[in-house]
Amino acid sequence: MNQTVVTLDKNGDIGVIRIDNPPVNALSQPVRAGLQAAIEQVQADATIRAVVVHAAGRTFVAGADINEFSLPELPPPGFHEIFDQLERLNRPVIAAIHGTALGGGLELALACHYRIALESAKVGLPEVHLGILPGAGGTQRLPRLIGAQAALNMILKGEHVAAAKALQLGILDAVVGDEDLLAAALRYARELLSQGKGPRRTSELTVDPASVPAGLFEQARAALQKRPTGNPAPARIIDCVEAAVSKTFAEGAALEKRLVEECRRTQESAALRHRFFAEREAAKIPGLPRDLELRTIKRVGVVGAGTMGGGIAMNFVNVGIPVRIVEVEQAALERGLGVVRKNYEISVTRGRLTAEEVEQRMALLQGTLDYADLADCDLVIEAVFEDLELKKKVCTRLGEVCKPGAIIASNTSTLDIDVLAEASGRPADFLGMHFFSPANVMRLLEVVRGAKTAPAVLVTVVNLAKTIGKVPVVSGVCFGFIGNRMLESYLREAEFLLLEGASPAQIDAAIQSLGLPMGPCRMLDLAGVDVGAKVVFEQAKAGILPPDPSYRVVVQKLYELGRYGQKTGAGYYKYDGRMPLEDPEVETICRQLAAEHGIQRRSDISEQEIIERCLYPLINEGAKILEEGIAYRASDIDVVWINGYGFPDYRGGPMFWADSIGLDRIAERLDHYAQVRGNEYGYWTRAALLTRLVNEGRKFADLGIMQG
Ligand code: CAA
Ligand code: NAI
C-alpha cells in the first residue's frame, strides 16, 4: 500500500481508510493504488467488521486528478475496478464527508454502502464543466440511488449540492453538525453493526421505469438541440443516465467508460480543463516575497452610485462586507440606492433571496454625501464619470480623507492608473479594479498593477476578488488593459469589413458561429454606441490612434447621428423591442463612408475572412501584451476573454484557440492580409513574440511567466 497518501488503521473492529493527498485529495494514481491496497488488506482481515473511508485536510476527495486527463492513457488501476472492489466488500463501508465530495470523490462515496457528512459539506458531479462525464460509475449509481430525473438534472448542471439537500435527495444517509466527523462516522458504523445492517450496494438497485417521467430523455435531447453547445459531454450524459434505467449496471458502466474516454480526448474538453487551471493560475502573482503582510478589508467605500458603483457595492454587501457609497447630490444617491434595491427585489421574485435578506443587505449599504465618511474604510473604489480631471480631483480627495494603510482603487476603463495613483499622493496604496458591467454579475476583475503599487496591496485585492466571487487577472498599465486593448483590433476590423461591404448581420453571424454570444455590432449596440465612440475619442485624446482617417469612422458616424444602439432603438441595427433588424440606412451610411475614404466595396467577403480578420489581429495584440509583460501568462488572457467577453470556454480562450489552429497558420494569415489590405498603419504587423514562437515551433502554452 502507498503509505503516504492512503492508510488503513483500526479503531477496535472498524477499519479506517484515510486519504491524505493535499491540497484537495484528488484521486491521482498513487491514491488509487493506495485505495486498492487498503481494500485488499480489509478483504484479508476478518477481524474488521466495518470500514470508514475519510480524508485528511480541508476536504473529502475533490475528484479525479484533472492533470491525468491530458495523459495518453489513464495509469492503472482504473476507477471502476477499485470502486467495484470497494462496493463488493462484505462488510458495511461508510464514507465520511467533509468539505466537498466532487466528481470521482462523490463516486467513491456512492461506491460505499452508507454516507455520512458534516452539514457544511457539499456534494456534486461537476465533470460537465470539464467537458467530460462522471466516469467512475456516477452516471450509473446516482440514478439508481435518487432516480433518473434528479440524477440527470444534477449531472447536467454540475452543481454543488448542500448536505441538507443531498440528504433530502437520498444521496446522504446522515448529516451531523459541527463535531468530530470521524468520531461520528465510527459511532454510525457501530450503530449499523448493532442493528445487524450489512453492505448495501447501490449497483444492485434498479431504477423503476415508472418513476421516470415520460419523455425525460427526449426532452433533454431536444433542449440540447435548441441550445447547442460545443461541450461534448451533455449529450453523452443523457445517453448514460438513460442506460442506467434500461440496462444492467455492467452494461451501463461499460457505456460510461467508453463515452468518458471519447469526451476526454476531444479538443473541447482539453480547452475546458485549460480554463480550470488557467483561472487558478491567474490568481498567482510571480516574483513576490513570501512574507507579505496583507491588509485587512472589513469596510469598503465606493465613490459614485451610478451603473458601476451600485453593482460594485453589491459584490461586497453580498458577502457581508459593509459599504459606504458617496455621491455628489442626494438625488443621484437615492437613484443609485434605488437601483440596487430593485436588483435585489428581482432576485426575490426569482426565488434567489428572501425579503429579509434584501433588508439585511441594504442595511449594510450606507449612502452619504460626505467624503469624510470614508475615513474608516479599508478600501475605497472610485467609479465616477470617465473624466481624467474629475478622477484626478476625486483621487486627490481620497488621498486626503482615507486612513493610513487604506487601499485606493479606480474602476477606470481607459485612463492611466499611474496618473491617478500620483494624484492620490500615495501611489503605493493605489491600483485599478476594473469591474465589468453588470458589475454584480460579471465574474472578471482586471486588477491593474501600477508602477508603484505595493505588492501587499496587489495580493490583498487579488484575494479579496476571490472572496467576492470574482476571477481576478492582473494587468499592467496600458490603454484598455488586457481585454479592451485586444477588443480594439477586433472592432477595428469589424468596421473595415462594414466599409468593404459586409453587413452587421453577416459579421455577427460569422463571429457567433464560433460560439461567442454576440458579434461586434450587436455587442456595441447593447453596450451603447455612445460608450464605444467615446473610447475612440479618449484614444484620440491620449494620442494613441493611428493616423488613419478611416479608423473606426462607422462608430463615430452612428454616434453623430444619435444612433446609440438598443437604448435609442437604432445603432448598427434598428430594433423592434430587443430584436435587432437589418437597417438599409446603415448600409447607406457605410457605402457613403467607404466612398469618402476611398475604400473599395466588394461582395466576396466570406465567413472565414470575417473570423480571421476580426480575431487574428486580436490574438496578435495578445502576443504584444505578453511581450510587453502587461499580462503574466497567455492563459491569463484566456481567462479575461472567457469571463469578460463571452469567448466560448470550450475553445479555451483566444490564445489557447490560436495554439490549436497553429501559430504558423495565424502568422501566415496576418501576412496575407498585410499584402491584400496593405499595411500602412501596421495593423497586420506580427508581434515579435509570435514570429519567435513560429520560428521555434512553440506555442503560447509553452511560454513561462512573462514580465515586462
Ligand atoms: N485535480 C487536480 N487538481 C485539483 C483538483 C482536481 N480535481 N481540484 C483542485 N485542484 C487543485 C487546484 O488546481 C489548486 O491547485 P493550485 O493550488 O496549485 O492552484 C488546488 O487544488 C486548490 O484548488 P482551488 O484553488 O480550486 O481551491 P478551493 O478551495 O477554492 O476549491 C474545490 C476547492 C471546490 C475542490 C475546487 O478545487 C474544485 O472545484 N475542484 C475540482 C472539482 C472537480 O471538477 N472534480 C471533478 C474532477 S473530474 C472527475 O472526477 C472525473 C471522474 O469521474 C473520475
Ligand atoms: P455613471 O455615469 O453611471 O455613474 C457615475 C456616477 O458618479 C454618477 O452617479 C455621478 O453622479 C457620480 N459622480 C460624479 N462625480 C462624482 C464625485 N465627484 N463624487 C461622487 N460621485 C460622483 O458611470 P458608470 O458607467 O458607472 O462608470 C463609472 C466608471 O466605471 C467610469 O470610470 C467608467 O469608465 C467605468 N466603467 C464603466 C463600465 C460600464 O460598462 N458602464 C465598465 C467598466 C468600467
PDB file of C-alpha atoms in Angstrom, residues 386 413-415 479-480 484-485 487-496 523-524 528-560 572 597 683:
ATOM      1  CA  GLU A 386     -14.774  58.669 -17.040  1.00  0.00           C
ATOM      2  CA  SER A 413     -11.609  51.579 -18.209  1.00  0.00           C
ATOM      3  CA  THR A 414      -9.333  53.861 -20.198  1.00  0.00           C
ATOM      4  CA  LEU A 415      -7.426  56.303 -18.013  1.00  0.00           C
ATOM      5  CA  PHE A 479      -4.755  51.798 -22.706  1.00  0.00           C
ATOM      6  CA  GLY A 480      -7.665  49.357 -22.296  1.00  0.00           C
ATOM      7  CA  ASN A 484     -10.337  46.288 -24.050  1.00  0.00           C
ATOM      8  CA  ARG A 485      -6.940  46.733 -25.690  1.00  0.00           C
ATOM      9  CA  LEU A 487     -11.046  44.340 -28.283  1.00  0.00           C
ATOM     10  CA  GLU A 488      -9.908  47.431 -30.155  1.00  0.00           C
ATOM     11  CA  SER A 489      -8.287  45.492 -33.006  1.00  0.00           C
ATOM     12  CA  TYR A 490     -11.367  43.274 -33.251  1.00  0.00           C
ATOM     13  CA  LEU A 491     -13.695  46.281 -33.531  1.00  0.00           C
ATOM     14  CA  ARG A 492     -11.337  47.984 -35.981  1.00  0.00           C
ATOM     15  CA  GLU A 493     -11.534  45.102 -38.438  1.00  0.00           C
ATOM     16  CA  ALA A 494     -15.297  44.663 -37.947  1.00  0.00           C
ATOM     17  CA  GLU A 495     -15.697  48.287 -39.022  1.00  0.00           C
ATOM     18  CA  PHE A 496     -13.412  47.936 -42.034  1.00  0.00           C
ATOM     19  CA  MET A 523     -22.294  43.979 -28.699  1.00  0.00           C
ATOM     20  CA  LEU A 524     -21.762  47.670 -29.425  1.00  0.00           C
ATOM     21  CA  GLY A 528     -24.029  51.675 -26.303  1.00  0.00           C
ATOM     22  CA  VAL A 529     -22.608  53.150 -29.493  1.00  0.00           C
ATOM     23  CA  ASP A 530     -22.024  56.325 -27.454  1.00  0.00           C
ATOM     24  CA  VAL A 531     -19.847  54.394 -24.996  1.00  0.00           C
ATOM     25  CA  GLY A 532     -17.959  52.786 -27.914  1.00  0.00           C
ATOM     26  CA  ALA A 533     -17.442  56.103 -29.701  1.00  0.00           C
ATOM     27  CA  LYS A 534     -16.200  57.790 -26.525  1.00  0.00           C
ATOM     28  CA  VAL A 535     -13.475  55.165 -26.216  1.00  0.00           C
ATOM     29  CA  VAL A 536     -12.264  56.192 -29.676  1.00  0.00           C
ATOM     30  CA  PHE A 537     -12.354  59.860 -28.658  1.00  0.00           C
ATOM     31  CA  GLU A 538     -10.396  59.052 -25.486  1.00  0.00           C
ATOM     32  CA  GLN A 539      -7.775  57.241 -27.548  1.00  0.00           C
ATOM     33  CA  ALA A 540      -7.532  60.256 -29.829  1.00  0.00           C
ATOM     34  CA  LYS A 541      -7.004  62.466 -26.759  1.00  0.00           C
ATOM     35  CA  ALA A 542      -4.365  60.087 -25.442  1.00  0.00           C
ATOM     36  CA  GLY A 543      -2.608  60.363 -28.828  1.00  0.00           C
ATOM     37  CA  ILE A 544      -2.604  56.636 -29.481  1.00  0.00           C
ATOM     38  CA  LEU A 545      -4.811  56.428 -32.577  1.00  0.00           C
ATOM     39  CA  PRO A 546      -3.104  55.519 -35.841  1.00  0.00           C
ATOM     40  CA  PRO A 547      -3.019  58.443 -38.295  1.00  0.00           C
ATOM     41  CA  ASP A 548      -5.653  56.684 -40.393  1.00  0.00           C
ATOM     42  CA  PRO A 549      -8.589  58.925 -41.349  1.00  0.00           C
ATOM     43  CA  SER A 550     -10.795  55.860 -41.912  1.00  0.00           C
ATOM     44  CA  TYR A 551     -10.138  54.484 -38.411  1.00  0.00           C
ATOM     45  CA  ARG A 552     -13.432  53.430 -36.782  1.00  0.00           C
ATOM     46  CA  VAL A 553     -15.410  56.002 -38.715  1.00  0.00           C
ATOM     47  CA  VAL A 554     -18.599  53.922 -38.560  1.00  0.00           C
ATOM     48  CA  VAL A 555     -18.989  54.094 -34.779  1.00  0.00           C
ATOM     49  CA  GLN A 556     -18.230  57.804 -34.852  1.00  0.00           C
ATOM     50  CA  LYS A 557     -20.811  58.425 -37.573  1.00  0.00           C
ATOM     51  CA  LEU A 558     -23.511  56.419 -35.784  1.00  0.00           C
ATOM     52  CA  TYR A 559     -22.757  58.405 -32.625  1.00  0.00           C
ATOM     53  CA  GLU A 560     -23.034  61.683 -34.540  1.00  0.00           C
ATOM     54  CA  TYR A 572     -25.781  49.113 -36.210  1.00  0.00           C
ATOM     55  CA  HIS A 597     -12.338  57.166 -47.637  1.00  0.00           C
ATOM     56  CA  TYR A 683      -2.396  46.690 -38.451  1.00  0.00           C
TER      57      TYR A 683
END
